[in-house]
Tab-separated table of C-alpha atoms in Angstrom:
chain	number	residue	atom	x	y	z
A	2	MET	CA	-206.418	-110.730	77.670
A	3	SER	CA	-205.229	-109.803	81.147
A	4	LYS	CA	-207.857	-108.467	83.540
A	5	ILE	CA	-205.956	-105.166	83.621
A	6	ALA	CA	-205.849	-104.875	79.834
A	7	ALA	CA	-209.620	-105.513	79.839
A	8	ILE	CA	-210.086	-102.028	81.349
A	9	LYS	CA	-208.817	-100.249	78.228
A	10	PRO	CA	-211.948	-100.836	76.065
A	11	PHE	CA	-213.967	-98.870	78.652
A	12	GLY	CA	-211.930	-95.752	77.866
A	13	GLN	CA	-209.763	-95.664	80.973
A	14	SER	CA	-205.970	-95.671	80.884
A	15	ILE	CA	-204.035	-97.544	83.561
A	16	TRP	CA	-200.670	-96.070	84.541
A	17	LEU	CA	-198.123	-97.708	86.820
A	18	ASP	CA	-197.391	-95.874	90.072
A	19	ASN	CA	-193.803	-97.056	90.421
A	20	LEU	CA	-190.411	-96.619	88.799
A	21	SER	CA	-186.873	-97.850	89.372
A	22	ARG	CA	-183.765	-98.531	87.347
A	23	GLY	CA	-184.103	-102.256	88.021
A	24	LEU	CA	-187.677	-102.253	86.739
A	25	ILE	CA	-186.437	-100.763	83.473
A	26	ALA	CA	-183.235	-102.794	83.078
A	27	SER	CA	-184.855	-106.149	83.879
A	28	GLY	CA	-187.383	-105.773	81.100
A	29	GLU	CA	-190.190	-106.077	83.642
A	30	LEU	CA	-191.545	-102.627	82.837
A	31	ALA	CA	-191.630	-103.346	79.098
A	32	LYS	CA	-193.382	-106.634	79.842
A	33	ILE	CA	-196.239	-105.165	81.853
A	34	LEU	CA	-196.634	-102.261	79.436
A	35	LYS	CA	-197.324	-104.846	76.747
A	36	GLU	CA	-199.191	-107.587	78.611
A	37	ASP	CA	-201.397	-105.368	80.787
A	38	ALA	CA	-201.792	-102.470	78.343
A	39	ILE	CA	-200.254	-100.115	80.904
A	40	ALA	CA	-200.219	-96.696	79.232
A	41	GLY	CA	-198.004	-94.519	81.445
A	42	VAL	CA	-195.824	-94.296	84.550
A	43	THR	CA	-195.905	-91.999	87.586
A	44	SER	CA	-193.286	-91.360	90.252
A	45	ASN	CA	-192.944	-89.341	93.447
A	46	PRO	CA	-190.267	-88.729	96.114
A	47	ALA	CA	-191.398	-91.740	98.179
A	48	ILE	CA	-191.113	-94.031	95.147
A	49	PHE	CA	-187.617	-92.789	94.326
A	50	TYR	CA	-186.506	-93.030	97.961
A	51	LYS	CA	-187.482	-96.688	97.958
A	52	SER	CA	-185.830	-97.279	94.580
A	53	ILE	CA	-182.518	-95.540	95.275
A	54	SER	CA	-182.213	-97.014	98.767
A	55	SER	CA	-182.881	-100.603	97.665
A	56	ASP	CA	-181.935	-100.947	93.971
A	57	PRO	CA	-178.211	-101.836	93.551
A	58	LEU	CA	-178.185	-100.379	90.036
A	59	TYR	CA	-177.941	-96.908	91.574
A	60	THR	CA	-174.945	-97.670	93.804
A	61	GLY	CA	-172.114	-97.090	91.337
A	62	ASP	CA	-173.537	-93.908	89.847
A	63	LEU	CA	-174.311	-92.476	93.279
A	64	ALA	CA	-170.756	-93.163	94.457
A	65	GLU	CA	-169.380	-91.309	91.421
A	66	LEU	CA	-171.784	-88.409	91.904
A	67	LYS	CA	-170.690	-88.035	95.526
A	68	LYS	CA	-167.162	-87.331	94.272
A	69	GLN	CA	-168.468	-84.310	92.389
A	70	ASP	CA	-169.107	-80.833	93.785
A	71	LEU	CA	-172.902	-81.064	93.613
A	72	THR	CA	-175.768	-80.474	96.014
A	73	ALA	CA	-177.771	-83.448	97.258
A	74	GLU	CA	-180.689	-82.338	95.059
A	75	GLN	CA	-178.442	-82.112	91.982
A	76	ARG	CA	-177.210	-85.650	92.644
A	77	TYR	CA	-180.779	-86.875	93.046
A	78	GLU	CA	-181.782	-85.333	89.719
A	79	ALA	CA	-178.668	-86.729	88.035
A	80	LEU	CA	-179.817	-90.183	89.147
A	81	VAL	CA	-183.494	-89.990	88.252
A	82	VAL	CA	-183.601	-87.829	85.112
A	83	PRO	CA	-181.941	-90.604	83.033
A	84	ASP	CA	-184.554	-93.046	84.402
A	85	ILE	CA	-187.362	-90.695	83.381
A	86	GLN	CA	-185.805	-90.265	79.929
A	87	ALA	CA	-185.380	-94.026	79.472
A	88	THR	CA	-188.990	-94.637	80.524
A	89	CYS	CA	-190.226	-91.891	78.197
A	90	ASP	CA	-188.360	-93.638	75.383
A	91	LEU	CA	-189.963	-96.934	76.388
A	92	THR	CA	-193.468	-95.453	76.360
A	93	ARG	CA	-192.928	-93.234	73.300
A	94	SER	CA	-194.649	-95.733	70.994
A	95	ILE	CA	-197.775	-95.489	73.194
A	96	TYR	CA	-197.589	-91.699	73.001
A	97	ASP	CA	-197.317	-91.840	69.224
A	98	GLU	CA	-200.043	-94.475	68.747
A	99	THR	CA	-202.514	-92.550	70.931
A	100	LYS	CA	-201.575	-89.204	69.339
A	101	GLY	CA	-200.354	-87.847	72.650
A	102	VAL	CA	-203.219	-89.016	74.860
A	103	ASP	CA	-201.117	-91.596	76.738
A	104	GLY	CA	-197.532	-92.768	77.080
A	105	TYR	CA	-196.580	-90.214	79.754
A	106	VAL	CA	-193.985	-90.439	82.510
A	107	SER	CA	-194.325	-88.071	85.494
A	108	LEU	CA	-191.572	-86.448	87.560
A	109	GLU	CA	-192.338	-84.190	90.509
A	110	VAL	CA	-190.935	-80.736	91.151
A	111	SER	CA	-189.240	-80.324	94.515
A	112	PRO	CA	-191.859	-80.634	97.298
A	113	THR	CA	-190.131	-77.739	99.065
A	114	LEU	CA	-191.664	-75.430	96.431
A	115	ALA	CA	-195.304	-76.273	97.210
A	116	ASN	CA	-196.072	-72.708	98.312
A	117	ASP	CA	-193.726	-70.965	95.864
A	118	ALA	CA	-195.407	-70.301	92.512
A	119	GLN	CA	-192.392	-68.785	90.738
A	120	GLY	CA	-190.045	-71.399	92.175
A	121	THR	CA	-192.364	-74.137	90.915
A	122	ILE	CA	-192.523	-72.543	87.455
A	123	ASP	CA	-188.731	-72.228	87.249
A	124	ASN	CA	-188.126	-75.771	88.542
A	125	ALA	CA	-190.692	-77.259	86.187
A	126	LYS	CA	-189.344	-75.431	83.139
A	127	ARG	CA	-185.806	-76.533	83.944
A	128	LEU	CA	-186.809	-80.183	84.372
A	129	TRP	CA	-188.915	-80.042	81.189
A	130	ALA	CA	-185.924	-78.757	79.206
A	131	GLU	CA	-183.485	-81.185	80.797
A	132	ILE	CA	-185.624	-84.275	80.227
A	133	ASN	CA	-186.398	-83.057	76.704
A	134	ARG	CA	-189.098	-85.591	75.887
A	135	PRO	CA	-192.576	-84.696	74.567
A	136	ASN	CA	-194.150	-87.417	76.712
A	137	VAL	CA	-192.923	-86.273	80.103
A	138	MET	CA	-195.330	-84.686	82.579
A	139	ILE	CA	-194.035	-82.428	85.320
A	140	LYS	CA	-195.917	-82.907	88.590
A	141	VAL	CA	-196.994	-79.871	90.613
A	142	PRO	CA	-199.255	-79.796	93.690
A	143	ALA	CA	-202.770	-78.324	93.694
A	144	THR	CA	-201.876	-75.736	96.324
A	145	PRO	CA	-202.840	-72.070	95.708
A	146	ALA	CA	-199.266	-71.449	94.513
A	147	GLY	CA	-199.436	-74.631	92.450
A	148	VAL	CA	-202.591	-73.422	90.683
A	149	ILE	CA	-200.783	-70.226	89.646
A	150	ALA	CA	-197.756	-72.194	88.474
A	151	PHE	CA	-199.889	-74.739	86.640
A	152	GLU	CA	-201.702	-72.099	84.596
A	153	GLU	CA	-198.389	-70.530	83.560
A	154	LEU	CA	-196.896	-73.924	82.647
A	155	ILE	CA	-199.880	-74.766	80.452
A	156	THR	CA	-199.570	-71.366	78.768
A	157	SER	CA	-195.905	-72.245	78.175
A	158	GLY	CA	-196.891	-75.527	76.501
A	159	ILE	CA	-195.591	-77.858	79.214
A	160	ASN	CA	-197.434	-81.091	80.061
A	161	VAL	CA	-198.421	-81.226	83.725
A	162	ASN	CA	-199.689	-83.789	86.208
A	163	VAL	CA	-201.357	-81.847	89.041
A	164	THR	CA	-201.209	-83.826	92.251
A	165	LEU	CA	-202.708	-83.879	95.772
A	166	MET	CA	-206.321	-83.020	94.982
A	167	PHE	CA	-208.852	-83.948	97.652
A	168	ASN	CA	-212.004	-81.838	97.274
A	169	LEU	CA	-214.155	-80.151	94.640
A	170	VAL	CA	-212.474	-76.804	95.265
A	171	HIS	CA	-209.167	-78.367	94.207
A	172	VAL	CA	-210.794	-79.998	91.185
A	173	ASP	CA	-212.580	-76.881	89.947
A	174	ASN	CA	-209.567	-74.613	90.579
A	175	ILE	CA	-207.261	-76.856	88.574
A	176	LEU	CA	-209.602	-77.637	85.679
A	177	THR	CA	-210.453	-73.980	85.166
A	178	ALA	CA	-206.769	-72.983	85.450
A	179	TYR	CA	-206.039	-75.454	82.666
A	180	ILE	CA	-208.642	-73.828	80.438
A	181	ARG	CA	-207.300	-70.338	81.225
A	182	GLY	CA	-203.790	-71.479	80.352
A	183	LEU	CA	-204.941	-72.861	77.010
A	184	GLU	CA	-206.996	-69.738	76.322
A	185	ALA	CA	-203.883	-67.618	76.895
A	186	ARG	CA	-201.936	-69.792	74.430
A	187	ALA	CA	-204.687	-69.518	71.847
A	188	ALA	CA	-204.908	-65.742	72.311
A	189	ALA	CA	-201.162	-65.532	71.640
A	190	GLY	CA	-201.607	-67.496	68.426
A	191	LEU	CA	-199.841	-70.570	69.839
A	192	PRO	CA	-200.989	-74.153	69.159
A	193	VAL	CA	-202.994	-75.915	71.862
A	194	ASN	CA	-203.346	-79.372	70.307
A	195	HIS	CA	-200.132	-80.829	71.779
A	196	VAL	CA	-200.610	-79.748	75.416
A	197	HIS	CA	-201.811	-82.424	77.844
A	198	ALA	CA	-202.484	-82.484	81.571
A	199	VAL	CA	-204.054	-84.733	84.171
A	200	ALA	CA	-205.596	-83.841	87.530
A	201	SER	CA	-204.746	-86.389	90.227
A	202	VAL	CA	-207.566	-86.997	92.713
A	203	PHE	CA	-206.523	-89.001	95.776
A	204	LEU	CA	-208.802	-91.700	97.161
A	205	SER	CA	-207.856	-94.061	99.987
A	206	ARG	CA	-206.589	-91.243	102.215
A	207	VAL	CA	-210.079	-89.710	102.083
A	208	ASP	CA	-211.751	-92.766	103.581
A	209	SER	CA	-208.917	-93.174	106.095
A	210	LEU	CA	-209.738	-89.690	107.422
A	211	ILE	CA	-213.530	-89.674	107.112
A	212	ASP	CA	-214.363	-93.216	108.263
A	213	PRO	CA	-213.253	-92.627	111.901
A	214	GLN	CA	-215.368	-89.454	111.984
A	215	LEU	CA	-218.388	-91.441	110.789
A	216	GLU	CA	-217.703	-94.092	113.436
A	217	ALA	CA	-217.463	-91.413	116.111
A	218	ILE	CA	-220.901	-90.111	115.103
A	219	GLY	CA	-222.075	-93.718	115.298
A	220	THR	CA	-225.594	-93.420	113.891
A	221	PRO	CA	-226.804	-96.015	111.360
A	222	GLU	CA	-226.801	-93.278	108.704
A	223	ALA	CA	-223.192	-92.373	109.468
A	224	LEU	CA	-221.969	-95.957	109.646
A	225	ALA	CA	-223.610	-96.729	106.295
A	226	LEU	CA	-221.353	-94.148	104.631
A	227	ARG	CA	-218.085	-95.842	105.604
A	228	GLY	CA	-215.974	-96.703	102.587
A	229	LYS	CA	-218.269	-94.754	100.272
A	230	VAL	CA	-217.127	-91.156	100.602
A	231	ALA	CA	-214.026	-91.242	98.368
A	232	LEU	CA	-215.883	-93.150	95.656
A	233	SER	CA	-218.829	-90.762	95.840
A	234	PHE	CA	-216.544	-87.715	95.708
A	235	VAL	CA	-214.840	-89.062	92.583
A	236	LYS	CA	-218.152	-89.753	90.839
A	237	VAL	CA	-219.313	-86.216	91.576
A	238	SER	CA	-215.970	-84.822	90.380
A	239	TYR	CA	-216.347	-86.739	87.134
A	240	GLN	CA	-219.716	-85.091	86.526
A	241	HIS	CA	-218.017	-81.698	86.964
A	242	TYR	CA	-215.353	-82.771	84.463
A	243	LYS	CA	-217.925	-83.802	81.860
A	244	LYS	CA	-219.952	-80.612	82.256
A	245	LEU	CA	-216.851	-78.449	81.879
A	246	PHE	CA	-215.070	-80.198	79.021
A	247	HIS	CA	-218.117	-81.268	77.043
A	248	GLY	CA	-219.915	-77.948	77.410
A	249	ASN	CA	-219.765	-74.450	76.000
A	250	ARG	CA	-216.739	-73.255	78.022
A	251	PHE	CA	-214.341	-75.654	76.293
A	252	ALA	CA	-216.002	-75.680	72.858
A	253	ALA	CA	-213.817	-72.994	71.252
A	254	LEU	CA	-210.610	-74.628	72.494
A	255	LYS	CA	-211.839	-78.039	71.394
A	256	ALA	CA	-212.372	-76.626	67.899
A	257	LEU	CA	-208.675	-75.657	67.940
A	258	GLY	CA	-207.707	-79.248	68.772
A	259	ALA	CA	-207.296	-78.860	72.541
A	260	HIS	CA	-207.640	-81.909	74.759
A	261	PRO	CA	-209.553	-82.095	78.059
A	262	GLN	CA	-207.562	-82.350	81.266
A	263	ARG	CA	-208.378	-85.909	82.279
A	264	LEU	CA	-209.039	-86.779	85.895
A	265	LEU	CA	-206.598	-89.309	87.328
A	266	TRP	CA	-207.316	-91.533	90.334
A	267	ALA	CA	-204.364	-91.765	92.737
A	268	SER	CA	-203.774	-93.407	96.121
A	269	THR	CA	-205.738	-96.389	94.840
A	270	GLY	CA	-204.360	-99.089	97.114
A	271	THR	CA	-207.022	-100.084	99.667
A	272	LYS	CA	-205.852	-99.330	103.214
A	273	ASN	CA	-208.843	-100.752	105.116
A	274	LYS	CA	-208.786	-104.559	105.135
A	275	ALA	CA	-212.572	-104.606	105.559
A	276	TYR	CA	-213.016	-103.311	102.017
A	277	SER	CA	-212.406	-104.893	98.627
A	278	ASP	CA	-208.708	-104.747	97.830
A	279	VAL	CA	-209.498	-103.525	94.299
A	280	MET	CA	-212.382	-101.155	95.104
A	281	TYR	CA	-210.583	-97.973	94.006
A	282	VAL	CA	-209.934	-99.526	90.606
A	283	GLU	CA	-212.978	-101.703	90.012
A	284	GLN	CA	-215.607	-99.138	90.993
A	285	LEU	CA	-214.165	-96.154	89.091
A	286	ILE	CA	-213.714	-97.347	85.506
A	287	GLY	CA	-214.965	-94.927	82.870
A	288	PRO	CA	-214.106	-92.979	79.712
A	289	GLU	CA	-211.502	-90.220	79.524
A	290	THR	CA	-209.932	-91.051	82.878
A	291	VAL	CA	-206.658	-92.451	84.184
A	292	ASN	CA	-205.968	-94.651	87.199
A	293	THR	CA	-202.385	-94.783	88.432
A	294	VAL	CA	-201.999	-98.056	90.304
A	295	PRO	CA	-199.192	-99.417	92.536
A	296	ASP	CA	-197.703	-102.840	91.803
A	297	ALA	CA	-199.477	-104.613	94.649
A	298	THR	CA	-202.928	-103.398	93.588
A	299	LEU	CA	-202.187	-104.241	89.956
A	300	ALA	CA	-201.353	-107.799	91.016
A	301	LEU	CA	-204.606	-108.056	92.953
A	302	PHE	CA	-206.668	-106.757	90.039
A	303	ARG	CA	-204.794	-109.056	87.663
A	304	ASP	CA	-205.899	-111.926	89.894
A	305	HIS	CA	-209.546	-111.136	90.599
A	306	GLY	CA	-210.560	-107.693	89.328
A	307	GLN	CA	-213.529	-107.223	87.024
A	308	ALA	CA	-213.600	-104.599	84.280
A	309	ALA	CA	-216.894	-102.798	83.678
A	310	ASN	CA	-218.085	-99.253	83.102
A	311	THR	CA	-218.727	-98.289	86.733
A	312	LEU	CA	-217.773	-94.605	86.968
A	313	ASP	CA	-220.985	-93.272	85.459
A	314	THR	CA	-223.290	-95.459	87.559
A	315	ASN	CA	-225.212	-94.606	90.754
A	316	ILE	CA	-224.574	-90.873	90.369
A	317	ASP	CA	-227.687	-89.893	92.335
A	318	ALA	CA	-226.538	-92.070	95.213
A	319	ALA	CA	-223.066	-90.492	95.091
A	320	ILE	CA	-224.553	-86.995	95.267
A	321	ALA	CA	-226.840	-88.085	98.117
A	322	ASN	CA	-223.841	-89.510	99.992
A	323	MET	CA	-221.947	-86.226	99.771
A	324	VAL	CA	-225.029	-84.318	100.948
A	325	ALA	CA	-225.410	-86.764	103.843
A	326	VAL	CA	-221.780	-86.224	104.880
A	327	ARG	CA	-222.390	-82.482	105.072
A	328	GLN	CA	-225.635	-82.971	106.999
A	329	LEU	CA	-223.748	-85.069	109.543
A	330	GLY	CA	-221.569	-82.027	110.253
A	331	ILE	CA	-218.462	-83.161	108.383
A	332	ASN	CA	-216.947	-80.316	106.368
A	333	TYR	CA	-215.589	-82.118	103.321
A	334	ASN	CA	-213.792	-79.075	101.933
A	335	LEU	CA	-211.896	-78.620	105.190
A	336	ALA	CA	-211.108	-82.323	105.239
A	337	GLY	CA	-209.664	-81.936	101.747
A	338	GLU	CA	-207.432	-79.077	102.867
A	339	GLN	CA	-206.213	-81.152	105.815
A	340	LEU	CA	-205.453	-84.099	103.551
A	341	GLN	CA	-203.564	-81.914	101.102
A	342	GLN	CA	-201.395	-80.509	103.899
A	343	GLU	CA	-200.746	-84.015	105.214
A	344	GLY	CA	-199.859	-85.180	101.710
A	345	LEU	CA	-197.449	-82.273	101.247
A	346	LYS	CA	-195.810	-83.141	104.553
A	347	GLN	CA	-195.419	-86.788	103.576
A	348	PHE	CA	-193.830	-85.883	100.230
A	349	ASP	CA	-191.584	-83.340	101.940
A	350	GLU	CA	-190.439	-85.917	104.506
A	351	ALA	CA	-189.775	-88.462	101.761
A	352	PHE	CA	-187.762	-85.845	99.858
A	353	VAL	CA	-185.669	-85.054	102.938
A	354	LYS	CA	-184.903	-88.774	103.367
A	355	LEU	CA	-184.121	-88.985	99.659
A	356	LEU	CA	-181.612	-86.138	99.850
A	357	GLU	CA	-179.996	-87.791	102.895
A	358	LEU	CA	-179.135	-90.688	100.551
A	359	THR	CA	-177.487	-88.385	98.031
A	360	LYS	CA	-175.561	-86.119	100.436
């Protein structure tokens, strides 16, 4: 068994954070789905910019699309929607075998709509209909407008991957919006057993922002927290998840066959060379969660990662770490808002570059 596949028995699903036409056509994607028990695929504007700009399999189709009277965004979608459909077809057996728990492929709504709730709803519904696969997830950001859109999409029965979550406010807002959306479906007499969503919590960017602040404070207590804040935040978030979805609030929906909104770990490639290169995978393995992992980190874990149930360990220490951060004068909620805005900007910039390719 591969070291990556060894994670599955601990209840965590590993999804690949990459997609390209070449990855599909070469058979490489099918190979890692099988050998490493990869259970889903995620994409974003930066991933598709890299794919379309470097993969020759897009060249002919893009040249033909440029002859047509289409906007740059329409050409982009005409290129990537078939890739999403093909990947959904490739992962459909996983979706069927897991009864809809896994086998998902994510496509993001336009990043330009991050603060436009109705625009996000309309864009997501259009993409959902166009892709026309039960195992697609439409990605929306956890902005205030995104929370509104997300709730409506869940009520409409659309699978959603909520992205760019960095603090407990984001986590609680999204998880409770999911429950409200399902409650609205149930109240309307609609089925809730086929609706699935994940909540993507970002990791390495947290430590990249907080570590320099800890170093600037410079006390032994502050320095001891370096590289621990993102991991601690995730462990605390997971406790919130368990309390919400295994408690009274979700009980009535669960009786109707509803599924919890699993937390998903994103941005899991280690940026600081001083830390373990698999820390955001190895230290956060636990039931009812997903980790979406880039190729490079998958290769590292395949080489020397160790699978164990680590997510539900050292919870008291994680809580103490988050308290210590606050006592040092670092406002974690504000840091989360800053990181979300920076993430939105990065996705927006990648989307602009992407549309330059398809002009």
